[in-house]
Amino acid sequence: MAAVRASSSKSYFALLDLPERFAIDPAELERRYREKSRHWHPDRFSRAPVSERAQVLQRATELNEAYRTLRSDGKRAEYVLRLHGVDVRDESNKPALDPAFLGEILELREELADARVEEDVARLQAIKSRIDAERQQIGTQLAAGFARLEQQDPTALAELTKLCFVQRYYQRFADDIAEHEEAQAGATAVL
Amino acid sequence: MAYSNKVIDHYENPRNVGSFDKNDPDVGTGLVGAPACGDVMKLQLKIDDGGVIQDARFKTFGCGSAIASSSLVTEWVKGMSIDDAEKIQNSSIADELNLPPVKIHCSVLAEDAIKAAIADYRRKKGGPQAEKAS
Ligand code: FES
């Protein structure tokens, strides 16, 4: 059984033995995560002293957090930016977004709300595909931007920051759609 | 999240929901977003030649606090001059609605929306370009 040290201050990438860069192999991430979570599984330490068990639990929690962050393109992008000293959670970094972009988001939100009221399944599906496509495109742009950042392109950081903000509006859609689907699945299950 | 009664009241009976024609020369439209949560708000003001706000409408896709904040400010600004409306601070909105600290950004959205709507109106009237709220 490995000796347990107190909470690590390692980066999420280091926790999973992955290189600190945006480009990631999802299968590799998955594999590392499984490996590590087996290692830090609380069951393996059930006979350890209480203090050690607490630390193991802490490690397992960190590991989950690292995995959840790195698994999502948007969260991983924000995390890598943070490692580069840009905290996108800080509103003062908020770039001026094109009003036309916000208008588009507003219209899409409106359309989504209408389609739900009308229970228009085809339209809901179309909106979902559109959001997915947008998010995929942002993912591609993020990958390209981070590649440029690694090559020390001086304009890359500002562009990536903006992309991360744009990405949040679409993330909001994705979360909303997922929540709604879950709620509906729940409602059907009750019926 | 425990919402205050005022938030719940505005949330359940939002005032002035809707839209004006954004091409109407007397209408200023403010469109703002909160990247913290990805929510968006549209606020429109109908302004007379004396610079007094006659009417207001909003559409908010956000949490209860954002809806309540926008509903509240549409009530506040009616009859106000645009110069006064521009001075509305998010802290007054947050105080009135008793918003907890994590919901402050939702009231910021409403403040920004008023400023953006007034800036849009001034732009239409060819007046001095007010700084752009985003
Ligand atoms: S949480 Fe998004 S506006 Fe309140």
mmCIF file of C-alpha atoms and ligand atoms in Angstrom:
data_model
loop_
_atom_site.group_PDB
_atom_site.id
_atom_site.type_symbol
_atom_site.label_atom_id
_atom_site.label_comp_id
_atom_site.label_asym_id
_atom_site.label_seq_id
_atom_site.Cartn_x
_atom_site.Cartn_y
_atom_site.Cartn_z
ATOM 1 C CA MET A 1 0.000 0.000 0.000
ATOM 2 C CA ALA A 2 1.375 3.343 -0.978
ATOM 3 C CA ALA A 3 2.207 5.921 1.638
ATOM 4 C CA VAL A 4 -0.270 8.769 1.601
ATOM 5 C CA ARG A 5 0.885 12.324 1.560
ATOM 6 C CA ALA A 6 -1.303 15.268 2.421
ATOM 7 C CA SER A 7 -3.315 16.979 -0.281
ATOM 8 C CA SER A 8 -1.360 17.482 -3.463
ATOM 9 C CA SER A 9 -0.890 20.883 -5.024
ATOM 10 C CA LYS A 10 -0.334 19.256 -8.379
ATOM 11 C CA SER A 11 -2.072 20.464 -11.487
ATOM 12 C CA TYR A 12 -5.015 18.437 -12.739
ATOM 13 C CA PHE A 13 -2.849 17.217 -15.586
ATOM 14 C CA ALA A 14 -0.107 16.059 -13.253
ATOM 15 C CA LEU A 15 -2.645 14.268 -11.068
ATOM 16 C CA LEU A 16 -3.493 12.160 -14.078
ATOM 17 C CA ASP A 17 0.066 11.912 -15.413
ATOM 18 C CA LEU A 18 -0.844 13.795 -18.550
ATOM 19 C CA PRO A 19 1.135 16.527 -20.323
ATOM 20 C CA GLU A 20 -0.008 20.048 -19.506
ATOM 21 C CA ARG A 21 -1.628 20.981 -22.756
ATOM 22 C CA PHE A 22 -5.076 21.458 -24.195
ATOM 23 C CA ALA A 23 -4.788 18.710 -26.796
ATOM 24 C CA ILE A 24 -5.815 15.510 -25.106
ATOM 25 C CA ASP A 25 -6.559 11.947 -26.063
ATOM 26 C CA PRO A 26 -9.930 11.169 -24.482
ATOM 27 C CA ALA A 27 -9.200 7.441 -24.354
ATOM 28 C CA GLU A 28 -5.921 8.101 -22.600
ATOM 29 C CA LEU A 29 -7.634 10.404 -20.113
ATOM 30 C CA GLU A 30 -10.223 7.758 -19.428
ATOM 31 C CA ARG A 31 -7.562 5.084 -18.918
ATOM 32 C CA ARG A 32 -5.469 7.200 -16.548
ATOM 33 C CA TYR A 33 -8.497 8.200 -14.570
ATOM 34 C CA ARG A 34 -9.593 4.587 -14.082
ATOM 35 C CA GLU A 35 -6.107 3.539 -13.110
ATOM 36 C CA LYS A 36 -5.709 6.344 -10.597
ATOM 37 C CA SER A 37 -9.136 6.003 -9.098
ATOM 38 C CA ARG A 38 -8.547 2.324 -8.550
ATOM 39 C CA HIS A 39 -5.366 3.237 -6.783
ATOM 40 C CA TRP A 40 -7.024 5.842 -4.564
ATOM 41 C CA HIS A 41 -10.193 3.909 -4.001
ATOM 42 C CA PRO A 42 -11.292 4.324 -0.362
ATOM 43 C CA ASP A 43 -12.023 0.581 -0.113
ATOM 44 C CA ARG A 44 -8.363 -0.179 -0.456
ATOM 45 C CA PHE A 45 -7.677 1.879 2.634
ATOM 46 C CA SER A 46 -10.541 0.673 4.787
ATOM 47 C CA ARG A 47 -8.179 -0.594 7.473
ATOM 48 C CA ALA A 48 -5.912 2.440 7.430
ATOM 49 C CA PRO A 49 -5.943 4.918 10.321
ATOM 50 C CA VAL A 50 -8.657 7.557 10.208
ATOM 51 C CA SER A 51 -6.301 10.395 9.287
ATOM 52 C CA GLU A 52 -4.944 8.431 6.356
ATOM 53 C CA ARG A 53 -8.412 7.538 5.207
ATOM 54 C CA ALA A 54 -9.339 11.203 5.210
ATOM 55 C CA GLN A 55 -6.367 11.957 2.992
ATOM 56 C CA VAL A 56 -7.246 9.185 0.620
ATOM 57 C CA LEU A 57 -10.731 10.551 0.350
ATOM 58 C CA GLN A 58 -9.287 13.954 -0.381
ATOM 59 C CA ARG A 59 -7.151 12.482 -3.156
ATOM 60 C CA ALA A 60 -10.082 10.669 -4.653
ATOM 61 C CA THR A 61 -12.069 13.910 -4.629
ATOM 62 C CA GLU A 62 -9.270 15.822 -6.336
ATOM 63 C CA LEU A 63 -8.987 13.132 -8.897
ATOM 64 C CA ASN A 64 -12.673 13.335 -9.712
ATOM 65 C CA GLU A 65 -12.468 17.082 -9.970
ATOM 66 C CA ALA A 66 -9.457 16.808 -12.275
ATOM 67 C CA TYR A 67 -11.222 14.286 -14.455
ATOM 68 C CA ARG A 68 -14.426 16.303 -14.690
ATOM 69 C CA THR A 69 -12.479 19.420 -15.605
ATOM 70 C CA LEU A 70 -10.240 17.848 -18.215
ATOM 71 C CA ARG A 71 -12.973 15.817 -19.807
ATOM 72 C CA SER A 72 -14.901 18.893 -20.949
ATOM 73 C CA ASP A 73 -13.334 20.945 -23.746
ATOM 74 C CA GLY A 74 -14.629 24.182 -22.278
ATOM 75 C CA LYS A 75 -13.518 23.513 -18.726
ATOM 76 C CA ARG A 76 -10.153 22.208 -19.860
ATOM 77 C CA ALA A 77 -9.630 25.300 -21.981
ATOM 78 C CA GLU A 78 -10.421 27.566 -19.042
ATOM 79 C CA TYR A 79 -8.127 25.544 -16.845
ATOM 80 C CA VAL A 80 -5.185 25.757 -19.244
ATOM 81 C CA LEU A 81 -5.753 29.496 -19.528
ATOM 82 C CA ARG A 82 -5.637 29.719 -15.766
ATOM 83 C CA LEU A 83 -2.299 27.922 -15.819
ATOM 84 C CA HIS A 84 -1.253 30.709 -18.199
ATOM 85 C CA GLY A 85 -2.345 33.311 -15.684
ATOM 86 C CA VAL A 86 -5.723 34.235 -17.182
ATOM 87 C CA ASP A 87 -8.675 33.609 -14.916
ATOM 88 C CA VAL A 88 -11.824 33.682 -17.017
ATOM 89 C CA ARG A 89 -13.949 33.483 -13.896
ATOM 90 C CA ASP A 90 -12.820 37.006 -13.231
ATOM 91 C CA GLU A 91 -15.418 39.239 -14.863
ATOM 92 C CA SER A 92 -12.912 42.032 -15.343
ATOM 93 C CA ASN A 93 -11.310 39.900 -18.059
ATOM 94 C CA LYS A 94 -14.612 39.890 -19.883
ATOM 95 C CA PRO A 95 -14.009 40.943 -23.486
ATOM 96 C CA ALA A 96 -16.530 43.085 -25.346
ATOM 97 C CA LEU A 97 -18.682 40.660 -27.267
ATOM 98 C CA ASP A 98 -20.340 41.527 -30.520
ATOM 99 C CA PRO A 99 -23.971 42.556 -29.806
ATOM 100 C CA ALA A 100 -24.960 40.527 -32.845
ATOM 101 C CA PHE A 101 -23.618 37.439 -31.093
ATOM 102 C CA LEU A 102 -25.696 38.136 -27.988
ATOM 103 C CA GLY A 103 -28.692 38.754 -30.216
ATOM 104 C CA GLU A 104 -28.232 35.367 -31.795
ATOM 105 C CA ILE A 105 -28.002 33.704 -28.398
ATOM 106 C CA LEU A 106 -31.139 35.483 -27.255
ATOM 107 C CA GLU A 107 -33.030 34.385 -30.347
ATOM 108 C CA LEU A 108 -31.917 30.815 -29.896
ATOM 109 C CA ARG A 109 -33.006 30.855 -26.270
ATOM 110 C CA GLU A 110 -36.350 32.224 -27.376
ATOM 111 C CA GLU A 111 -36.719 29.578 -30.006
ATOM 112 C CA LEU A 112 -35.858 26.862 -27.537
ATOM 113 C CA ALA A 113 -38.464 28.155 -25.092
ATOM 114 C CA ASP A 114 -41.118 28.314 -27.825
ATOM 115 C CA ALA A 115 -40.332 24.861 -29.133
ATOM 116 C CA ARG A 116 -40.702 23.503 -25.615
ATOM 117 C CA VAL A 117 -44.051 25.162 -25.079
ATOM 118 C CA GLU A 118 -45.250 23.785 -28.399
ATOM 119 C CA GLU A 119 -43.598 20.448 -27.710
ATOM 120 C CA ASP A 120 -42.224 20.623 -31.215
ATOM 121 C CA VAL A 121 -39.857 17.680 -31.151
ATOM 122 C CA ALA A 122 -38.411 18.249 -34.614
ATOM 123 C CA ARG A 123 -37.583 21.849 -33.820
ATOM 124 C CA LEU A 124 -36.064 20.926 -30.474
ATOM 125 C CA GLN A 125 -33.896 18.393 -32.244
ATOM 126 C CA ALA A 126 -32.840 20.982 -34.819
ATOM 127 C CA ILE A 127 -31.855 23.438 -32.095
ATOM 128 C CA LYS A 128 -29.904 20.773 -30.308
ATOM 129 C CA SER A 129 -28.004 19.863 -33.465
ATOM 130 C CA ARG A 130 -27.237 23.479 -34.085
ATOM 131 C CA ILE A 131 -25.847 23.953 -30.563
ATOM 132 C CA ASP A 132 -23.807 20.783 -30.904
ATOM 133 C CA ALA A 133 -22.384 22.014 -34.202
ATOM 134 C CA GLU A 134 -21.489 25.392 -32.698
ATOM 135 C CA ARG A 135 -19.795 23.741 -29.770
ATOM 136 C CA GLN A 136 -17.873 21.436 -32.020
ATOM 137 C CA GLN A 137 -16.692 24.378 -34.049
ATOM 138 C CA ILE A 138 -15.592 26.204 -30.918
ATOM 139 C CA GLY A 139 -13.742 23.058 -29.888
ATOM 140 C CA THR A 140 -11.848 23.107 -33.184
ATOM 141 C CA GLN A 141 -11.058 26.791 -32.784
ATOM 142 C CA LEU A 142 -9.854 26.209 -29.244
ATOM 143 C CA ALA A 143 -7.545 23.424 -30.401
ATOM 144 C CA ALA A 144 -6.090 25.650 -33.112
ATOM 145 C CA GLY A 145 -5.716 28.549 -30.692
ATOM 146 C CA PHE A 146 -3.920 26.488 -28.089
ATOM 147 C CA ALA A 147 -1.601 25.082 -30.726
ATOM 148 C CA ARG A 148 -0.691 28.674 -31.586
ATOM 149 C CA LEU A 149 -0.278 29.515 -27.925
ATOM 150 C CA GLU A 150 2.215 26.696 -27.604
ATOM 151 C CA GLN A 151 4.125 28.224 -30.479
ATOM 152 C CA GLN A 152 4.251 31.478 -28.520
ATOM 153 C CA ASP A 153 1.872 33.316 -30.808
ATOM 154 C CA PRO A 154 1.311 36.588 -28.908
ATOM 155 C CA THR A 155 -2.270 37.078 -30.120
ATOM 156 C CA ALA A 156 -3.425 33.601 -29.138
ATOM 157 C CA LEU A 157 -4.081 34.295 -25.461
ATOM 158 C CA ALA A 158 -6.559 37.133 -26.022
ATOM 159 C CA GLU A 159 -8.394 35.147 -28.688
ATOM 160 C CA LEU A 160 -8.606 32.095 -26.480
ATOM 161 C CA THR A 161 -9.967 34.169 -23.624
ATOM 162 C CA LYS A 162 -12.708 35.472 -25.868
ATOM 163 C CA LEU A 163 -13.488 32.006 -27.175
ATOM 164 C CA CYS A 164 -13.817 30.735 -23.639
ATOM 165 C CA PHE A 165 -16.394 33.392 -22.890
ATOM 166 C CA VAL A 166 -18.325 32.666 -26.083
ATOM 167 C CA GLN A 167 -18.174 29.007 -25.249
ATOM 168 C CA ARG A 168 -19.949 29.595 -21.937
ATOM 169 C CA TYR A 169 -23.096 30.789 -23.640
ATOM 170 C CA TYR A 170 -23.300 27.577 -25.587
ATOM 171 C CA GLN A 171 -22.387 25.545 -22.552
ATOM 172 C CA ARG A 172 -25.403 27.103 -20.869
ATOM 173 C CA PHE A 173 -27.583 25.739 -23.671
ATOM 174 C CA ALA A 174 -26.072 22.314 -23.456
ATOM 175 C CA ASP A 175 -26.630 22.201 -19.680
ATOM 176 C CA ASP A 176 -30.149 23.480 -20.082
ATOM 177 C CA ILE A 177 -30.992 20.894 -22.738
ATOM 178 C CA ALA A 178 -29.462 18.090 -20.691
ATOM 179 C CA GLU A 179 -31.386 19.178 -17.586
ATOM 180 C CA HIS A 180 -34.611 19.397 -19.514
ATOM 181 C CA GLU A 181 -34.149 15.953 -21.033
ATOM 182 C CA GLU A 182 -33.413 14.516 -17.628
ATOM 183 C CA ALA A 183 -36.491 16.141 -16.148
ATOM 184 C CA GLN A 184 -38.609 14.762 -18.978
ATOM 185 C CA ALA A 185 -37.150 11.322 -18.607
ATOM 186 C CA GLY A 186 -37.981 11.597 -14.906
ATOM 187 C CA ALA A 187 -41.539 12.670 -15.668
ATOM 188 C CA THR A 188 -42.037 9.763 -18.041
ATOM 189 C CA ALA A 189 -40.651 7.370 -15.487
ATOM 190 C CA VAL A 190 -43.175 8.603 -12.935
ATOM 191 C CA LEU A 191 -46.074 8.154 -15.329
ATOM 192 C CA MET B 1 -31.403 28.882 -3.162
ATOM 193 C CA ALA B 2 -33.838 30.772 -0.981
ATOM 194 C CA TYR B 3 -35.247 33.661 -2.949
ATOM 195 C CA SER B 4 -36.665 36.705 -1.201
ATOM 196 C CA ASN B 5 -40.399 37.389 -1.485
ATOM 197 C CA LYS B 6 -39.779 40.304 -3.803
ATOM 198 C CA VAL B 7 -37.769 38.141 -6.159
ATOM 199 C CA ILE B 8 -40.476 35.518 -6.165
ATOM 200 C CA ASP B 9 -43.152 38.130 -6.791
ATOM 201 C CA HIS B 10 -41.328 39.569 -9.806
ATOM 202 C CA TYR B 11 -40.426 36.111 -11.011
ATOM 203 C CA GLU B 12 -44.000 34.858 -10.881
ATOM 204 C CA ASN B 13 -45.588 38.080 -12.101
ATOM 205 C CA PRO B 14 -42.908 39.722 -14.191
ATOM 206 C CA ARG B 15 -43.856 43.254 -15.264
ATOM 207 C CA ASN B 16 -43.291 44.566 -18.763
ATOM 208 C CA VAL B 17 -42.224 41.376 -20.459
ATOM 209 C CA GLY B 18 -42.038 41.699 -24.211
ATOM 210 C CA SER B 19 -40.480 43.637 -27.034
ATOM 211 C CA PHE B 20 -40.703 46.896 -28.908
ATOM 212 C CA ASP B 21 -39.752 47.274 -32.526
ATOM 213 C CA LYS B 22 -36.016 47.666 -32.355
ATOM 214 C CA ASN B 23 -36.033 49.802 -35.508
ATOM 215 C CA ASP B 24 -38.316 52.415 -33.950
ATOM 216 C CA PRO B 25 -36.169 55.562 -33.691
ATOM 217 C CA ASP B 26 -37.565 56.253 -30.202
ATOM 218 C CA VAL B 27 -36.566 52.846 -28.876
ATOM 219 C CA GLY B 28 -33.210 52.021 -27.352
ATOM 220 C CA THR B 29 -32.303 48.349 -27.145
ATOM 221 C CA GLY B 30 -29.789 46.925 -24.704
ATOM 222 C CA LEU B 31 -28.532 43.408 -25.165
ATOM 223 C CA VAL B 32 -26.216 42.041 -22.529
ATOM 224 C CA GLY B 33 -24.867 38.735 -21.337
ATOM 225 C CA ALA B 34 -23.335 37.321 -18.174
ATOM 226 C CA PRO B 35 -20.472 35.059 -19.102
ATOM 227 C CA ALA B 36 -20.346 33.780 -15.536
ATOM 228 C CA CYS B 37 -23.476 31.769 -16.230
ATOM 229 C CA GLY B 38 -24.108 32.239 -19.960
ATOM 230 C CA ASP B 39 -27.436 33.999 -19.437
ATOM 231 C CA VAL B 40 -28.711 36.842 -21.619
ATOM 232 C CA MET B 41 -31.026 39.831 -21.197
ATOM 233 C CA LYS B 42 -32.690 42.234 -23.589
ATOM 234 C CA LEU B 43 -34.059 45.503 -22.270
ATOM 235 C CA GLN B 44 -35.819 48.115 -24.374
ATOM 236 C CA LEU B 45 -36.747 51.682 -23.520
ATOM 237 C CA LYS B 46 -39.201 53.908 -25.313
ATOM 238 C CA ILE B 47 -37.991 57.449 -24.917
ATOM 239 C CA ASP B 48 -39.751 60.718 -25.778
ATOM 240 C CA ASP B 49 -38.126 63.782 -27.314
ATOM 241 C CA GLY B 50 -37.566 65.288 -23.892
ATOM 242 C CA GLY B 51 -35.346 62.349 -22.963
ATOM 243 C CA VAL B 52 -37.926 60.868 -20.584
ATOM 244 C CA ILE B 53 -38.535 57.137 -20.546
ATOM 245 C CA GLN B 54 -42.156 56.452 -21.441
ATOM 246 C CA ASP B 55 -42.179 52.694 -21.354
ATOM 247 C CA ALA B 56 -39.924 49.687 -20.964
ATOM 248 C CA ARG B 57 -39.897 46.028 -21.948
ATOM 249 C CA PHE B 58 -37.590 43.151 -21.213
ATOM 250 C CA LYS B 59 -36.849 39.580 -22.114
ATOM 251 C CA THR B 60 -34.513 37.702 -19.866
ATOM 252 C CA PHE B 61 -33.204 34.204 -20.235
ATOM 253 C CA GLY B 62 -31.630 33.689 -16.887
ATOM 254 C CA CYS B 63 -32.220 32.800 -13.287
ATOM 255 C CA GLY B 64 -35.008 34.099 -11.055
ATOM 256 C CA SER B 65 -32.833 36.923 -9.756
ATOM 257 C CA ALA B 66 -32.061 38.143 -13.260
ATOM 258 C CA ILE B 67 -35.723 38.064 -14.226
ATOM 259 C CA ALA B 68 -36.667 39.897 -11.027
ATOM 260 C CA SER B 69 -33.872 42.457 -11.546
ATOM 261 C CA SER B 70 -34.988 43.262 -15.062
ATOM 262 C CA SER B 71 -38.663 43.324 -14.128
ATOM 263 C CA LEU B 72 -37.904 45.697 -11.261
ATOM 264 C CA VAL B 73 -35.850 48.128 -13.325
ATOM 265 C CA THR B 74 -38.492 48.338 -16.048
ATOM 266 C CA GLU B 75 -40.838 49.621 -13.316
ATOM 267 C CA TRP B 76 -38.249 51.979 -11.907
ATOM 268 C CA VAL B 77 -37.220 53.649 -15.138
ATOM 269 C CA LYS B 78 -40.684 54.623 -16.344
ATOM 270 C CA GLY B 79 -40.976 58.383 -16.056
ATOM 271 C CA MET B 80 -37.271 58.806 -15.406
ATOM 272 C CA SER B 81 -34.999 60.902 -17.575
ATOM 273 C CA ILE B 82 -32.360 58.853 -19.356
ATOM 274 C CA ASP B 83 -29.690 60.765 -17.465
ATOM 275 C CA ASP B 84 -31.139 59.549 -14.173
ATOM 276 C CA ALA B 85 -31.789 56.038 -15.421
ATOM 277 C CA GLU B 86 -28.175 55.784 -16.442
ATOM 278 C CA LYS B 87 -27.168 56.301 -12.832
ATOM 279 C CA ILE B 88 -29.036 53.264 -11.531
ATOM 280 C CA GLN B 89 -26.556 51.031 -9.767
ATOM 281 C CA ASN B 90 -26.760 47.304 -9.468
ATOM 282 C CA SER B 91 -26.346 47.677 -5.710
ATOM 283 C CA SER B 92 -29.735 49.434 -5.458
ATOM 284 C CA ILE B 93 -31.317 46.567 -7.370
ATOM 285 C CA ALA B 94 -29.588 43.963 -5.222
ATOM 286 C CA ASP B 95 -30.646 45.794 -2.041
ATOM 287 C CA GLU B 96 -34.242 46.128 -3.106
ATOM 288 C CA LEU B 97 -34.450 42.441 -3.953
ATOM 289 C CA ASN B 98 -32.262 41.240 -1.094
ATOM 290 C CA LEU B 99 -29.987 39.350 -3.418
ATOM 291 C CA PRO B 100 -27.299 37.165 -1.869
ATOM 292 C CA PRO B 101 -23.668 37.756 -2.963
ATOM 293 C CA VAL B 102 -23.659 34.895 -5.496
ATOM 294 C CA LYS B 103 -26.543 36.561 -7.329
ATOM 295 C CA ILE B 104 -24.981 39.992 -7.636
ATOM 296 C CA HIS B 105 -23.907 39.379 -11.212
ATOM 297 C CA CYS B 106 -27.584 38.923 -12.110
ATOM 298 C CA SER B 107 -28.353 42.478 -10.983
ATOM 299 C CA VAL B 108 -25.246 43.727 -12.795
ATOM 300 C CA LEU B 109 -26.853 42.364 -15.925
ATOM 301 C CA ALA B 110 -29.866 44.663 -15.394
ATOM 302 C CA GLU B 111 -27.695 47.709 -14.775
ATOM 303 C CA ASP B 112 -25.637 46.980 -17.881
ATOM 304 C CA ALA B 113 -28.797 46.472 -19.912
ATOM 305 C CA ILE B 114 -30.160 49.935 -19.049
ATOM 306 C CA LYS B 115 -26.845 51.534 -19.947
ATOM 307 C CA ALA B 116 -26.655 49.596 -23.193
ATOM 308 C CA ALA B 117 -30.231 50.565 -24.122
ATOM 309 C CA ILE B 118 -29.543 54.240 -23.489
ATOM 310 C CA ALA B 119 -26.293 54.072 -25.437
ATOM 311 C CA ASP B 120 -28.189 52.511 -28.325
ATOM 312 C CA TYR B 121 -30.819 55.260 -28.193
ATOM 313 C CA ARG B 122 -28.161 57.985 -28.204
ATOM 314 C CA ARG B 123 -26.429 56.329 -31.120
ATOM 315 C CA LYS B 124 -29.708 56.347 -33.043
ATOM 316 C CA LYS B 125 -30.239 60.004 -32.290
ATOM 317 C CA GLY B 126 -26.718 60.720 -33.423
ATOM 318 C CA GLY B 127 -25.813 62.150 -30.041
ATOM 319 C CA PRO B 128 -22.476 61.716 -28.297
ATOM 320 C CA GLN B 129 -21.577 58.075 -28.399
ATOM 321 C CA ALA B 130 -21.962 56.705 -24.916
ATOM 322 C CA GLU B 131 -19.486 54.071 -23.937
ATOM 323 C CA LYS B 132 -20.556 50.662 -24.974
ATOM 324 C CA ALA B 133 -21.735 48.277 -22.301
ATOM 325 C CA SER B 134 -21.201 44.673 -23.102
HETATM 326 S S1 FES C 1 -27.405 33.006 -12.728
HETATM 327 FE FE1 FES C 1 -27.366 33.782 -14.718
HETATM 328 S S2 FES C 1 -28.294 35.668 -14.544
HETATM 329 FE FE2 FES C 1 -28.452 34.865 -12.576
#
